[in-house]
mmCIF file of C-alpha atoms in Angstrom:
data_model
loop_
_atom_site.group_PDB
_atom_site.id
_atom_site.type_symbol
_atom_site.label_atom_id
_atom_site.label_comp_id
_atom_site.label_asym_id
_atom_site.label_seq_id
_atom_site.Cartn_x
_atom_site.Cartn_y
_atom_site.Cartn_z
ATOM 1 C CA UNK A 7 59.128 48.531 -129.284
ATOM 2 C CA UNK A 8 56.821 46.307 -131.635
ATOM 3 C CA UNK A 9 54.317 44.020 -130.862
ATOM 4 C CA UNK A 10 54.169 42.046 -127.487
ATOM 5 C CA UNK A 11 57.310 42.110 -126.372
ATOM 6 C CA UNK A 12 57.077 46.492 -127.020
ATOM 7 C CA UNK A 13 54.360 46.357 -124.424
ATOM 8 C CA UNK A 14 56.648 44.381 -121.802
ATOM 9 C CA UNK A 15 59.045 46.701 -123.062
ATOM 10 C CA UNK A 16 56.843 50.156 -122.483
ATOM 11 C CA UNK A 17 55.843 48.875 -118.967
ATOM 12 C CA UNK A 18 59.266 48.193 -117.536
ATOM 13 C CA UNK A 19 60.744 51.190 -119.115
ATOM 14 C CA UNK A 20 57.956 53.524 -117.103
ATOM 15 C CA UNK A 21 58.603 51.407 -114.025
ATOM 16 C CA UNK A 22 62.139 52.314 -114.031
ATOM 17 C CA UNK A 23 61.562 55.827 -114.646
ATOM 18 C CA UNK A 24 58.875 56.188 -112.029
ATOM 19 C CA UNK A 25 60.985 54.003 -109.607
ATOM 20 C CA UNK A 26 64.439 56.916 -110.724
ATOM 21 C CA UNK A 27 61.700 60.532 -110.540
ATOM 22 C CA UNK A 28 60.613 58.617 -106.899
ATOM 23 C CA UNK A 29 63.645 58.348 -105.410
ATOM 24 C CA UNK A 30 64.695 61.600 -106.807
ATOM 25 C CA UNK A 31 62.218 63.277 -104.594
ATOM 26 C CA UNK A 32 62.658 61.488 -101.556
ATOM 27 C CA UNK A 33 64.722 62.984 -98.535
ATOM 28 C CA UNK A 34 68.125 61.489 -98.746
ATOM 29 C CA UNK A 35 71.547 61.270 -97.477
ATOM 30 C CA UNK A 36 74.407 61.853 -100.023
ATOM 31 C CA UNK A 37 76.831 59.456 -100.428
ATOM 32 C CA UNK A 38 80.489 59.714 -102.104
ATOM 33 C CA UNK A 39 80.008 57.033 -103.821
ATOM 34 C CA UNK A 40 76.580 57.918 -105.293
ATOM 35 C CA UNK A 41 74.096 55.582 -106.404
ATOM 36 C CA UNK A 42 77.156 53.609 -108.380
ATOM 37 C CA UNK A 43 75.294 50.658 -108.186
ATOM 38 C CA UNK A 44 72.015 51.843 -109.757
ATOM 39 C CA UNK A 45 74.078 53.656 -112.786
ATOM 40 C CA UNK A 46 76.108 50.975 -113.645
ATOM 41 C CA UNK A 47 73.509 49.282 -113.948
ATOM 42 C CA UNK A 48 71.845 51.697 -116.293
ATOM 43 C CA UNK A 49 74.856 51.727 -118.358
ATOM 44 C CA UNK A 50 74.455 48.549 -118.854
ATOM 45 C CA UNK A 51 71.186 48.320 -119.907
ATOM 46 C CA UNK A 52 71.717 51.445 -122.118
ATOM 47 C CA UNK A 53 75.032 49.386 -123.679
ATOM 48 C CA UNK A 54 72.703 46.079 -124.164
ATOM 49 C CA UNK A 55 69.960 48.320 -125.648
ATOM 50 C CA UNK A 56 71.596 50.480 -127.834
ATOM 51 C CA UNK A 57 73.395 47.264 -128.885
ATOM 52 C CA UNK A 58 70.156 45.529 -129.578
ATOM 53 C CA UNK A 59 68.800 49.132 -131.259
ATOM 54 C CA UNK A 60 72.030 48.606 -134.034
ATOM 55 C CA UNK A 61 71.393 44.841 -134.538
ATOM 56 C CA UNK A 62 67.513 45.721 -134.959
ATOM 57 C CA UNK A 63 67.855 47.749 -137.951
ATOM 58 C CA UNK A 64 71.155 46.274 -139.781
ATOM 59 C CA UNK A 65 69.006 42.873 -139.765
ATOM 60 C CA UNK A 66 66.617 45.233 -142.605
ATOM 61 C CA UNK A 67 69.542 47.780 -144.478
ATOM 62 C CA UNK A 68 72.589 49.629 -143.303
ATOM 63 C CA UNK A 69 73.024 52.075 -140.388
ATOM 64 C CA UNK A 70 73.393 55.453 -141.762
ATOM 65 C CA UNK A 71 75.209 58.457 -139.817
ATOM 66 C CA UNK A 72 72.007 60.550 -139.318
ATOM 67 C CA UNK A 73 70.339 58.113 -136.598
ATOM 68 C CA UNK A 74 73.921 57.832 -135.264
ATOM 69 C CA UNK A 75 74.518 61.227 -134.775
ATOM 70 C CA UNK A 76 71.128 61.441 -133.668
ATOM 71 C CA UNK A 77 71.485 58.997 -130.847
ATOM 72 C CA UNK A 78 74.797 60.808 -129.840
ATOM 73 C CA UNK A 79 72.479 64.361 -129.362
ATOM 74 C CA UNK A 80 70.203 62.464 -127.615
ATOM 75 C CA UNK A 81 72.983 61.733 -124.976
ATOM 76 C CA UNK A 82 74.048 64.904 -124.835
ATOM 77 C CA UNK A 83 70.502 66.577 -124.280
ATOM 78 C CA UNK A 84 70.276 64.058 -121.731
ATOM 79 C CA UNK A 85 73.673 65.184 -120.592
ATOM 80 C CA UNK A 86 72.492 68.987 -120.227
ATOM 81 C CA UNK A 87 68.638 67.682 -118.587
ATOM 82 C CA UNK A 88 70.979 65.832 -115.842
ATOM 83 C CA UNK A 89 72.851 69.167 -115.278
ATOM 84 C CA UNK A 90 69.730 71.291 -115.133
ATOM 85 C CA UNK A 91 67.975 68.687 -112.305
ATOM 86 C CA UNK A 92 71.579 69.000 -110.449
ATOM 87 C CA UNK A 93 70.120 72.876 -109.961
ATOM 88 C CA UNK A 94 67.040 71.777 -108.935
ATOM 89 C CA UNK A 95 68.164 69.799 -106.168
ATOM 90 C CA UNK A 96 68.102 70.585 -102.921
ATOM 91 C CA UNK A 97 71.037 70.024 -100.850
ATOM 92 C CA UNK A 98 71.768 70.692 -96.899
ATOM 93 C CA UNK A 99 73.155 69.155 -93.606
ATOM 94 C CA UNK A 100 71.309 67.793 -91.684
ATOM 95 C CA UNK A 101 70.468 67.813 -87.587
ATOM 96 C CA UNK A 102 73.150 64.754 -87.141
ATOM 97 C CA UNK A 103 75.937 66.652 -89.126
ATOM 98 C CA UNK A 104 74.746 64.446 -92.115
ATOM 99 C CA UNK A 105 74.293 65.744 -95.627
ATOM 100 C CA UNK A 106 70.730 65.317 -97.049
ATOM 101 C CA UNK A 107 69.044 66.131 -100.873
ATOM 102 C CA UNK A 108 65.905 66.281 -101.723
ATOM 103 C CA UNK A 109 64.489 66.936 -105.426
ATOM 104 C CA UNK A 110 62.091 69.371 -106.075
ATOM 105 C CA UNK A 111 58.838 70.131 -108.148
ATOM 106 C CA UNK A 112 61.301 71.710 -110.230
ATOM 107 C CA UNK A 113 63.549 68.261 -110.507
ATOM 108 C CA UNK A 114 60.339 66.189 -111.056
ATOM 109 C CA UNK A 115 59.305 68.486 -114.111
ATOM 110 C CA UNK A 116 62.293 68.460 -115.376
ATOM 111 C CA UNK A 117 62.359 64.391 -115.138
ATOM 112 C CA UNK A 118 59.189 64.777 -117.161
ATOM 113 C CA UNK A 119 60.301 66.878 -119.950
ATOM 114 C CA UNK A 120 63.400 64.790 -120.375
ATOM 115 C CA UNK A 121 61.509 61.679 -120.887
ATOM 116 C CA UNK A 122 58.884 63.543 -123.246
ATOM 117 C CA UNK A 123 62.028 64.977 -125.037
ATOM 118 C CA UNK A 124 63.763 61.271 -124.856
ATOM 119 C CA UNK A 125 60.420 60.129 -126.826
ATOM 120 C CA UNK A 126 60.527 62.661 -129.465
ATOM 121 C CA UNK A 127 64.367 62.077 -130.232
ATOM 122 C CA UNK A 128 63.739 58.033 -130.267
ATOM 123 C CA UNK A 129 60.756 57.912 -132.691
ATOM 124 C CA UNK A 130 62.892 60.757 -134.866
ATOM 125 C CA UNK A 131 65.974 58.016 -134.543
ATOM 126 C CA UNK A 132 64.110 55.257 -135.593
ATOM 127 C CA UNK A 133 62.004 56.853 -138.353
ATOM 128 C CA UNK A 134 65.669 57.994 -139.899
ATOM 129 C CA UNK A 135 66.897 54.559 -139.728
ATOM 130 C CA UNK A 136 64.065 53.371 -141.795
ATOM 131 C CA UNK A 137 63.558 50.131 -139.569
ATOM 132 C CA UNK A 138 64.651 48.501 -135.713
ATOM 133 C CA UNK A 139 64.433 50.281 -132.691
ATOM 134 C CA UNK A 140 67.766 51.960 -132.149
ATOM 135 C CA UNK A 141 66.024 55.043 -130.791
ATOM 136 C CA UNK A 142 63.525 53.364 -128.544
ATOM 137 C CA UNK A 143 65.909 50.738 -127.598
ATOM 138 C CA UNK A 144 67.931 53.870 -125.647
ATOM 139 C CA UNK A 145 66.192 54.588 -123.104
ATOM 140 C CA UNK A 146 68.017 52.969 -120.589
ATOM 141 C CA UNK A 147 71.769 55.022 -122.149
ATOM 142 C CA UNK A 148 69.682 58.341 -121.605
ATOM 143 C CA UNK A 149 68.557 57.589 -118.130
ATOM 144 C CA UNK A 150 72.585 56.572 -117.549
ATOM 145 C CA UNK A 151 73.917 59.782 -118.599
ATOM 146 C CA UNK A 152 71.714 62.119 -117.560
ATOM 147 C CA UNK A 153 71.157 60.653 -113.912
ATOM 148 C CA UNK A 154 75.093 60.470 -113.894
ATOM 149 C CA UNK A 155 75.178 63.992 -114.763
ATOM 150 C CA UNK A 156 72.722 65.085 -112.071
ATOM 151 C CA UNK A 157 74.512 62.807 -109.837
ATOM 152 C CA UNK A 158 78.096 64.010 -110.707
ATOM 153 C CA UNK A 159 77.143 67.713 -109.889
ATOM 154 C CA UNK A 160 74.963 66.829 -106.727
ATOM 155 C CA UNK A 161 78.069 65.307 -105.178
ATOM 156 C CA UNK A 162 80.044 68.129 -105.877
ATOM 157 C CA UNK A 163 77.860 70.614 -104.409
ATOM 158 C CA UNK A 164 77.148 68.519 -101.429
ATOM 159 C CA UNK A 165 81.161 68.098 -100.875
ATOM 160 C CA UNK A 166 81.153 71.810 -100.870
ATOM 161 C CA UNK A 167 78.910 72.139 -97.789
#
């Protein structure tokens, strides 16, 4: 995220993850279906991005397998992060029969380190690629797999209640 458009970039990226560790932490009924909606359209996002991250740096030289298999074990620490907020969460019924989640100091900490973690990875991705933003450019795949993970395993425990 270069120049101007990295800026525009930056902002809406910590919007989105303020908008995700918000709602986290908010009382909340559990749905089947999950926030579908609000995932799909992070996988999106992550597809379009990490699509953009590839054409960003084989505009300058070739895409090498370290920053690929990079990206992948960004994913899957992204993966485990979504697993260890599913812990964190608090889930219950409710007065009405209904049942409720609610994130904890715990979740939001863990939200924290994941995106501090998420940074580290993405400037180590695109420093090994040598040129784009393949790294930076996944944000929005990390917030897809790890909130799917968290979301995946908060389901199951609340269908278990």
């Amino acid at each position: 995220m270069q120049g101007a458009n990295g800026g525009a970039s930056f902002v809406v990226a910590v919007i989105v993850v303020g908008l995700v560790v918000r709602r986290q932490v908010r009382i909340r009924p559990v749905r089947r279906g999950g926030s579908l909606i609000g995932l799909a359209v992070l996988g999106v996002l992550g597809v379009g991005g990490i699509a953009f991250g590839v054409l960003s740096v084989t505009a300058h030289r070739s895409l090498t397998v370290l920053p690929v298999a990079l990206l992948v074990a960004s994913l899957a620490v992204a993966g485990g992060f979504g697993v260890a907020r599913a812990r964190t969460v608090r889930v219950w019924r409710g007065a009405q029969g209904e049942v409720l989640r609610k994130g904890t100091a715990a979740t939001t900490g863990l939200w924290v380190a994941s995106v501090a973690v998420h940074i580290g990875l993405a400037l180590w991705i695109d420093h090994v690629a040598g040129a784009g933003v393949l790294g930076t450019a996944s944000l929005y795949a990390y917030l897809a797999v790890g909130l799917g993970a968290q979301s995946f395993l908060v389901l199951g425990r609340a269908a278990a209640i």
